[in-house]
Amino acid sequence: MQVSYSAESVLDSTISRNDLRVLLVYPNTRDVAMANLGFQQVYSLLNKIEGVVCDRFAMPVGWKPETQSLNREELRSMDMQMHPLDFDVIAFSISFEPDYLNTVLALKYFGIPLDREERDASFPMITAGGSAIFINPEPLAECMDVLFIGEGEGMAEGFFGLLHENVDRDEFFERAVSIPGIYLPQHYRPRMEQDLQVGISPLEGAPARVVRHWVTQEETLCTHSVLHDEDSTFKDMALMEVTRGCIWACRFCTAGFIYRPPRLPDLNKTYDSMDTLLTGLGKSAQTIGLVGPSVTDHPDLPALARKITKQGKKLSFSSLRMETLTDELVDLILQSGQKTLTVAVDAPSERMRDVINKAATDDFIVEKCRFLTRKGILHLKIYSIIGLPLETEDDIDQFLRLVERVQEGYVDECRKLGRIGQITIGLSPLVPKPGTPFQWHPMESVKSLKKKFARVRKALGKIPHLKMSFGSPNEAYLQTYLSRGDRNTQAFFKTYLNNGHDAKSALKEHPVDEYVYRQYEKNDYLPWDIVDHGYRENFLWEDYQRGLKAAHTPVCDTAICHICGLC
């Protein structure tokens, strides 16, 4: 089999009879799929494996979940125009838990039974990977044949290379169960009590827990766009990974925990590889999107930014930390044409920032916003999470005062410049994610969150040059359920498929509150504990307790820190 990328961004392939045909599915629309760097990376990885040919599928642009079916043309793969049932493997790439609903819809559209037990070897093998999966694989465990736990590099080659060598599926599973990062749910038996999963037991030959796979040699990391100029939410932008993982260990954030230890790719190597590939396709991008949980942590970022701007290209940052925003970086951002920056305060008060392990005072935030405005950033976005552990109305009061101070400083600096833009305040409910210290904590009630948002809207609504946006508490409720679910979530998926795809109605038919509003105790069974992230025992629980005392944990410095046990 020979495979290459053509100038039309279509997979050119000559498929032999013995090639393993894999359909990589992003369970959302095509424009969202093409803006997802992980999806592109796995597509590239699979097409480099000898004997494997990988094609892509995503929902048509404009698709809505209410759609009951897709026509045959809409079901064809993006490159080779094949039907999903003509592939040997269908592999879902899932970054966000709400896309679980789109995953089960895709199987319905494909004509594939949701229950693994209802499928025989005449159907493609159904697999899933991505960050949502190795946060908690159990919600899809009754559906999937295989779940990939961890990062794709190294794991994909081992799994699909072995699969290409094995004709008999059962024989393959017997061998694959021992591959690090490969979770075969049928090799485990869950224990249920009153519609809740209370334990799980491995069958003979399966490990008690599945060890997360991660890339140990950071110099091998080279993740960037391999396809460009197709439908994408990021127009004329190519993406490259700048950091993997994050040193800051904010207690609400999965990126600071499930990608441990943090690693720094070679930026010149990654950029040059991307530029050579896309230029060869005649698809060189004018905007370079720098991707990572905290891209300004990379010591080589300023040099790369200078290189890109000297080439006349623009920069776009997925994340910026106030602590690491320097004069030079802001100048480079402005030179590249970016006029809006997000200041993530992450919590409404100084006390709450201590709870989440973020050391940023109100004075520091106000001065940083003044600095950015003074430099010429006229559009600021202030982002915070609401509904954190121990949060009170006083914390909301402090947030309102912080916003007023930021606004006063902003207007003052804009007056000196002689021009003004807008501040946007963005608030989102906490979704307590598995794999973080807040995994034991319940989500704040939807009713309480709505009251807090209404209070903020009323208090700040008349301030000039200020816009507000609020994450939906109802959507956060659904996401928390899908994040913390177990194998009983399969019943919810069936209700959703059978009621015309109405998630709100389906939630009412299942004991969702038992997952969303549950306060877990130290020794309670956690469905996602099937994943072994490599931490020492009790590390996350101890950090949760530190958070409840508003105490800090050091940043994740792999050279000197041993607190989590990975290094």
XYZ file of C-alpha atoms in Angstrom:
567
model
C 0.000 0.000 0.000
C 1.231 3.476 -0.859
C -0.295 6.586 0.607
C 0.262 10.315 0.243
C -1.506 13.631 0.628
C -2.480 15.348 -2.604
C -2.767 19.058 -3.330
C -6.529 18.683 -2.932
C -6.036 17.382 0.627
C -7.381 13.995 -0.441
C -5.770 10.729 0.508
C -4.212 9.131 -2.578
C -4.017 5.426 -1.955
C -3.614 2.161 -3.709
C -5.264 -0.345 -1.410
C -4.162 -3.929 -1.560
C -6.393 -6.823 -0.507
C -4.376 -7.255 2.683
C -4.468 -3.636 3.822
C -6.283 -2.849 7.055
C -8.887 -0.181 6.285
C -9.532 2.239 9.157
C -12.185 4.953 9.191
C -11.225 7.726 11.625
C -14.403 9.469 12.800
C -14.641 12.827 14.512
C -18.127 12.901 16.075
C -18.993 16.445 15.123
C -19.168 18.520 11.940
C -16.347 18.627 9.414
C -15.340 22.202 10.186
C -14.909 21.284 13.863
C -13.034 18.089 12.937
C -10.518 19.919 10.769
C -9.840 22.383 13.601
C -8.923 19.517 15.973
C -5.194 18.856 16.045
C -5.548 15.451 17.723
C -7.800 14.229 14.907
C -5.237 15.278 12.302
C -2.381 13.746 14.275
C -4.050 10.317 14.522
C -4.918 10.460 10.809
C -1.259 11.075 10.045
C -0.045 8.370 12.476
C -2.297 5.669 11.056
C -1.373 6.389 7.453
C 2.302 5.917 8.306
C 1.758 2.347 9.559
C 2.725 -0.308 7.025
C -0.338 -2.227 5.862
C -2.830 0.345 7.178
C -4.829 2.885 5.192
C -6.871 5.459 7.083
C -9.715 7.613 5.777
C -11.792 10.294 7.571
C -15.414 10.943 8.390
C -17.280 13.741 10.150
C -20.827 15.042 10.008
C -21.700 17.460 7.178
C -21.250 21.165 7.921
C -24.542 22.475 9.266
C -25.580 19.097 10.683
C -27.692 19.120 13.848
C -28.232 16.286 16.373
C -31.956 16.357 15.605
C -31.143 14.861 12.195
C -32.653 11.366 12.188
C -30.570 9.907 9.357
C -27.954 10.726 6.725
C -28.293 9.819 3.066
C -25.820 7.495 1.405
C -23.774 10.324 -0.108
C -23.442 12.040 3.280
C -22.210 8.754 4.764
C -19.267 8.398 2.376
C -15.744 8.816 3.739
C -14.014 12.089 2.972
C -11.152 10.805 0.822
C -12.006 7.469 -0.776
C -15.798 7.905 -0.780
C -16.330 4.522 0.884
C -19.260 3.548 3.128
C -18.449 3.045 6.841
C -19.445 -0.627 6.719
C -16.745 -1.237 4.096
C -13.975 -0.565 6.624
C -12.302 -3.080 8.932
C -12.084 -0.665 11.870
C -14.052 2.432 12.801
C -12.023 4.579 15.204
C -13.661 7.511 16.999
C -11.495 10.437 18.074
C -13.264 12.052 21.057
C -11.951 15.127 22.832
C -15.115 16.309 24.586
C -17.700 14.310 26.522
C -20.781 15.907 24.874
C -19.577 14.292 21.637
C -20.464 10.906 23.167
C -24.003 11.670 22.020
C -22.765 12.296 18.483
C -20.739 9.081 18.654
C -23.796 6.931 19.309
C -25.691 8.879 16.625
C -22.917 8.110 14.130
C -23.250 4.391 14.857
C -26.993 4.685 14.300
C -26.419 6.450 10.969
C -23.905 3.768 9.966
C -26.381 0.962 10.714
C -24.228 -0.502 13.494
C -25.799 -1.832 16.744
C -24.928 0.199 19.829
C -24.445 -2.823 22.090
C -21.149 -4.590 21.550
C -22.850 -7.923 22.314
C -25.171 -7.488 19.325
C -22.312 -7.208 16.831
C -20.438 -10.083 15.256
C -17.248 -10.141 13.168
C -19.181 -9.072 10.054
C -19.257 -5.537 11.499
C -16.167 -3.326 11.652
C -14.290 -3.305 14.929
C -15.483 -0.233 16.858
C -12.823 1.681 18.816
C -12.417 5.066 20.480
C -9.597 7.217 21.806
C -8.891 10.837 22.664
C -8.597 12.825 25.862
C -12.229 12.274 26.896
C -11.665 8.515 26.750
C -8.646 8.394 29.008
C -10.328 10.757 31.468
C -13.064 8.138 31.922
C -13.679 5.308 29.425
C -16.593 3.664 31.268
C -19.550 5.555 29.695
C -18.707 3.980 26.306
C -17.447 0.655 27.654
C -20.603 -1.312 26.740
C -20.470 0.086 23.215
C -16.814 -0.077 22.153
C -14.718 -3.115 21.300
C -11.510 -1.268 22.153
C -10.757 1.945 24.070
C -7.362 3.648 23.764
C -6.080 4.977 27.095
C -3.457 7.651 26.573
C -1.519 9.350 23.814
C -1.611 7.956 20.308
C 2.083 8.009 19.390
C 3.550 4.567 19.984
C 0.255 2.991 21.037
C -1.373 3.293 17.592
C 1.576 1.671 15.839
C 1.636 -1.269 18.237
C -2.100 -1.890 18.151
C -2.810 -1.510 14.439
C 0.409 -3.233 13.428
C -0.616 -6.259 15.502
C -4.173 -6.114 14.172
C -2.890 -6.186 10.583
C -1.076 -9.421 11.364
C -4.112 -11.173 12.894
C -7.117 -12.387 10.912
C -9.113 -13.870 13.779
C -10.584 -11.119 15.981
C -10.852 -13.184 19.166
C -7.264 -14.343 18.822
C -6.202 -10.730 18.330
C -8.014 -9.587 21.470
C -6.248 -12.270 23.506
C -2.927 -10.778 22.424
C -3.928 -7.108 22.540
C -5.180 -7.150 26.140
C -1.578 -6.989 27.374
C -0.611 -3.905 25.299
C -0.166 -0.870 27.622
C -2.970 1.606 27.041
C -5.345 -0.880 25.392
C -8.617 -1.354 27.269
C -10.828 -4.220 26.135
C -14.075 -3.711 28.118
C -15.372 -7.215 27.363
C -12.486 -8.586 29.452
C -13.942 -6.990 32.597
C -17.115 -7.604 34.572
C -18.737 -4.616 36.290
C -20.514 -5.029 39.630
C -23.801 -3.153 39.930
C -25.957 -2.133 42.880
C -29.152 -0.082 42.473
C -28.258 1.120 38.979
C -24.804 2.273 40.059
C -21.487 0.633 39.224
C -19.739 -0.265 42.481
C -16.771 -2.211 41.179
C -15.163 -4.018 38.267
C -13.268 -7.289 38.001
C -10.787 -8.289 35.293
C -11.217 -11.656 33.617
C -8.296 -14.032 33.229
C -5.383 -12.438 31.408
C -6.541 -8.822 31.794
C -4.695 -6.361 34.067
C -6.521 -5.016 37.115
C -6.111 -1.474 35.751
C -5.163 -0.119 32.335
C -1.918 1.847 32.359
C -2.125 5.152 30.514
C 0.278 5.296 27.592
C 2.327 8.466 27.207
C 5.303 9.550 25.125
C 8.403 9.404 27.316
C 10.828 10.994 24.834
C 9.698 14.575 24.312
C 12.172 15.093 21.469
C 10.084 12.715 19.336
C 6.961 14.891 19.639
C 6.062 16.571 16.351
C 2.362 17.326 16.105
C 0.961 19.704 13.513
C -1.653 20.094 10.794
C -1.284 17.673 7.907
C -4.400 18.925 6.127
C -5.270 22.548 5.538
C -7.576 24.841 3.627
C -10.571 22.524 3.893
C -13.722 23.310 5.876
C -12.503 24.502 9.278
C -13.702 26.739 12.061
C -10.200 28.280 11.961
C -9.980 29.826 8.507
C -6.550 29.918 6.836
C -4.901 28.615 10.004
C -2.476 25.723 10.440
C -2.006 24.308 13.937
C 1.087 23.106 15.771
C 1.561 21.733 19.274
C 3.754 23.907 21.511
C 3.341 22.204 24.887
C 1.956 18.857 25.955
C 0.641 18.893 29.483
C 0.949 21.828 31.851
C 3.177 22.666 34.810
C 0.646 24.755 36.740
C -1.533 21.992 38.246
C -4.779 23.959 38.496
C -7.054 21.577 40.361
C -10.030 21.857 37.997
C -8.047 21.248 34.797
C -7.501 17.824 33.247
C -4.578 19.055 31.100
C -2.444 19.564 34.192
C -2.966 15.976 35.335
C -3.861 13.451 32.613
C -0.946 14.603 30.418
C 1.662 14.401 33.161
C 4.543 14.829 33.038
C 4.514 18.064 30.993
C 6.727 17.937 27.911
C 8.159 20.531 25.534
C 8.355 19.618 21.833
C 11.140 20.972 19.609
C 9.369 24.015 18.142
C 11.653 24.551 15.160
C 11.406 20.895 14.227
C 7.610 20.964 14.430
C 7.199 24.247 12.552
C 9.646 23.311 9.789
C 7.993 19.912 9.354
C 4.559 21.534 9.043
C 5.760 24.281 6.712
C 7.509 21.798 4.409
C 4.474 19.507 4.252
C 1.868 22.208 3.647
C 4.035 24.112 1.181
C 4.490 20.880 -0.744
C 0.719 20.573 -0.915
C 0.413 24.163 -2.132
C -1.522 24.966 1.056
C 0.811 27.159 3.093
C -1.129 28.922 5.871
C -0.968 32.615 6.696
C -1.925 32.127 10.339
C -0.149 29.727 12.697
C -2.227 28.498 15.630
C -0.057 27.635 18.636
C -1.734 24.870 20.639
C -1.196 23.755 24.222
C -2.586 24.226 27.737
C -0.119 27.076 28.412
C 1.946 27.835 25.333
C 3.861 30.730 26.912
C 5.593 28.234 29.225
C 7.859 27.097 26.362
C 11.217 28.918 26.632
C 11.691 28.814 22.850
C 8.329 30.394 22.046
C 9.618 33.985 21.601
C 12.197 32.860 19.051
C 9.580 30.914 17.098
C 7.153 33.840 17.269
C 9.852 36.172 15.875
C 10.533 33.710 13.066
C 6.860 33.434 12.123
C 6.172 37.174 12.211
C 9.296 37.910 10.127
C 7.777 35.647 7.457
C 4.749 37.943 7.414
C 2.460 35.407 9.066
C 0.032 35.896 11.909
C 0.016 34.158 15.283
C -2.935 32.773 17.193
C -2.623 31.438 20.738
C -4.858 28.762 22.266
C -3.881 29.775 25.792
C -1.884 32.492 27.516
C -1.032 32.812 31.191
C -0.817 36.243 32.756
C 2.302 35.226 34.670
C 4.293 34.545 31.498
C 3.094 37.377 29.250
C 6.168 39.527 28.587
C 6.625 42.832 26.749
C 8.234 41.041 23.819
C 5.477 38.441 23.507
C 2.749 41.066 23.519
C 4.637 43.075 20.882
C 4.903 39.985 18.696
C 1.198 39.257 19.170
C 0.351 42.792 18.082
C 2.745 42.631 15.125
C 0.988 39.497 13.921
C -2.346 41.284 13.882
C -4.044 39.734 16.914
C -6.174 42.325 18.715
C -7.910 40.243 21.396
C -6.420 38.431 24.387
C -8.036 36.286 27.061
C -7.052 36.824 30.688
C -7.975 33.646 32.537
C -8.496 34.584 36.177
C -10.146 31.133 36.536
C -11.796 31.873 39.899
C -13.899 34.761 41.242
C -11.771 35.742 44.257
C -8.275 35.466 45.658
C -9.470 32.828 48.136
C -10.985 30.756 45.347
C -7.781 31.068 43.330
C -5.962 29.553 46.292
C -8.525 26.722 46.297
C -7.807 25.934 42.631
C -4.015 26.360 43.101
C -3.654 29.577 41.126
C -1.529 32.322 42.695
C -2.903 35.552 41.228
C -4.037 38.488 43.328
C -6.688 40.976 42.256
C -4.033 43.716 42.140
C -1.912 41.610 39.790
C -4.888 40.972 37.480
C -5.847 44.658 37.369
C -2.289 45.710 36.606
C -1.869 43.012 33.936
C -5.049 44.203 32.203
C -3.768 47.792 32.361
C -0.456 46.631 30.876
C -2.147 44.842 27.984
C -4.388 47.803 27.214
C -1.440 50.174 27.398
C 0.370 47.999 24.865
C -2.570 48.314 22.458
C -4.689 45.216 23.169
C -8.106 46.867 22.951
C -10.269 43.776 23.323
C -9.870 41.820 26.554
C -11.699 38.670 27.602
C -11.861 37.937 31.342
C -12.680 34.290 32.019
C -13.627 32.670 35.325
C -15.186 29.480 36.638
C -18.146 29.662 39.018
C -19.340 26.909 41.367
C -15.961 26.001 42.855
C -15.539 24.114 46.151
C -16.269 26.297 49.214
C -17.480 29.192 47.044
C -19.789 31.689 48.774
C -21.706 34.824 47.837
C -18.795 36.855 49.190
C -16.583 35.383 46.458
C -19.087 36.601 43.868
C -19.022 40.045 45.532
C -15.247 40.109 45.178
C -15.507 39.154 41.512
C -17.889 42.030 40.857
C -15.436 44.431 42.494
C -12.569 42.965 40.457
C -14.448 43.498 37.191
C -15.233 47.106 38.179
C -11.559 47.739 38.929
C -10.458 46.144 35.654
C -13.000 48.257 33.767
C -11.839 51.472 35.428
C -8.218 50.759 34.582
C -9.110 49.735 31.058
C -11.063 52.935 30.357
C -8.264 55.012 31.877
C -5.622 53.425 29.627
C -7.886 53.637 26.552
C -8.443 57.332 27.231
C -4.690 57.888 27.037
C -4.572 55.958 23.735
C -7.490 57.877 22.295
C -9.399 54.743 21.267
C -11.396 52.031 23.016
C -12.599 48.504 22.404
C -14.491 46.106 24.630
C -14.079 43.858 27.650
C -15.907 40.525 27.573
C -16.629 38.713 30.835
C -17.021 34.948 30.377
C -18.301 32.747 33.203
C -18.626 28.963 33.091
C -19.842 26.441 35.680
C -17.328 24.037 37.186
C -17.537 20.544 35.697
C -15.676 18.386 38.270
C -13.605 16.161 36.008
C -12.254 12.674 36.674
C -8.495 12.580 36.856
C -8.281 15.890 38.743
C -8.261 16.665 42.481
C -11.851 17.910 42.159
C -13.068 14.505 40.912
C -14.631 13.805 44.328
C -16.535 17.089 44.439
C -20.150 17.517 43.306
C -21.229 20.009 40.689
C -23.082 23.001 42.131
C -26.820 22.793 41.474
C -28.173 24.189 38.224
C -30.621 26.370 40.175
C -27.854 27.910 42.301
C -25.639 28.595 39.286
C -28.448 30.311 37.428
C -29.026 32.593 40.426
C -25.340 33.524 40.538
C -25.246 34.265 36.812
C -28.380 36.399 37.093
C -26.791 38.325 39.929
C -23.638 39.024 37.916
C -25.690 40.044 34.885
C -27.741 42.485 36.956
C -24.704 43.997 38.716
C -22.556 44.473 35.602
C -25.157 44.831 32.872
C -25.071 48.639 32.645
C -21.301 49.106 32.666
C -20.197 50.655 29.326
C -17.846 48.800 26.964
C -18.575 45.557 28.805
C -20.100 42.414 27.329
C -20.991 39.226 29.213
C -21.294 35.578 28.214
C -22.338 32.652 30.389
C -21.839 28.944 30.004
C -25.052 26.961 30.272
C -25.610 25.289 33.686
C -27.872 22.748 31.944
C -25.118 21.847 29.493
C -22.635 21.628 32.375
C -25.047 19.217 34.109
C -25.059 16.967 31.029
C -21.286 17.172 30.663
C -20.734 16.323 34.324
C -22.954 13.261 33.963
C -21.109 12.078 30.862
C -17.739 12.795 32.518
C -18.515 10.880 35.724
C -20.674 8.142 34.233
C -20.230 4.397 34.374
C -21.452 1.517 32.218
C -25.065 2.346 33.041
C -24.695 5.387 30.784
C -25.394 2.956 27.930
C -29.072 2.951 28.964
C -29.157 6.751 28.718
C -27.677 6.559 25.209
C -30.425 4.138 24.164
C -33.122 6.433 25.508
C -31.549 9.319 23.607
C -31.448 7.360 20.333
C -35.047 6.215 20.709
C -36.682 9.518 21.698
C -35.741 11.560 18.638
C -32.337 12.630 20.037
C -33.655 14.766 22.910
C -30.940 14.791 25.602
C -32.926 16.910 28.068
C -35.828 14.479 27.991
C -33.533 11.450 28.229
C -31.828 12.829 31.350
C -35.168 12.850 33.181
C -35.565 9.088 32.711
C -32.316 8.142 34.458
C -30.825 8.692 37.954
C -28.450 11.395 36.719
C -28.380 13.362 40.001
C -26.637 10.372 41.610
C -23.633 11.090 39.397
C -23.719 14.882 39.060
C -24.407 15.938 42.648
C -22.620 13.156 44.476
C -19.892 14.002 46.972
C -17.469 11.090 46.726
C -15.521 10.046 49.805
C -11.894 8.943 49.887
C -12.521 5.201 49.681
C -15.546 5.255 47.368
C -15.337 3.322 44.123
C -14.691 5.636 41.166
C -15.579 4.150 37.735
C -12.651 5.934 36.070
C -10.149 4.291 38.431
C -9.852 1.573 35.785
C -7.260 3.984 34.329
C -3.841 3.992 36.009
C -2.236 7.382 35.364
C 0.909 6.364 37.222
C 0.457 8.618 40.241
C 1.437 7.455 43.685
C -1.528 6.326 45.789
C -3.606 9.150 47.335
C -1.822 11.928 45.412
C -5.045 13.387 43.982
C -6.954 12.983 47.256
C -4.214 14.800 49.191
C -4.243 17.626 46.665
C -8.046 17.839 46.947
C -7.665 18.204 50.712
C -5.040 20.920 50.226
C -7.495 22.706 47.970
C -10.227 22.584 50.602
C -7.762 24.319 52.935
C -6.897 26.917 50.231
C -3.301 25.657 50.274
C -0.941 25.521 47.317
C 0.852 22.670 45.562
C 4.141 23.424 43.761
C 4.202 23.633 39.975
C 5.030 20.416 38.130
C 8.803 20.779 37.731
C 10.011 17.420 36.418
C 13.626 18.225 37.338
C 13.095 18.509 41.092
C 9.507 17.571 41.996
C 8.403 14.070 42.967
C 5.062 14.890 44.566
C 2.815 12.921 42.162
C 5.160 9.940 41.810
C 5.511 9.963 38.020
C 9.038 11.391 37.986
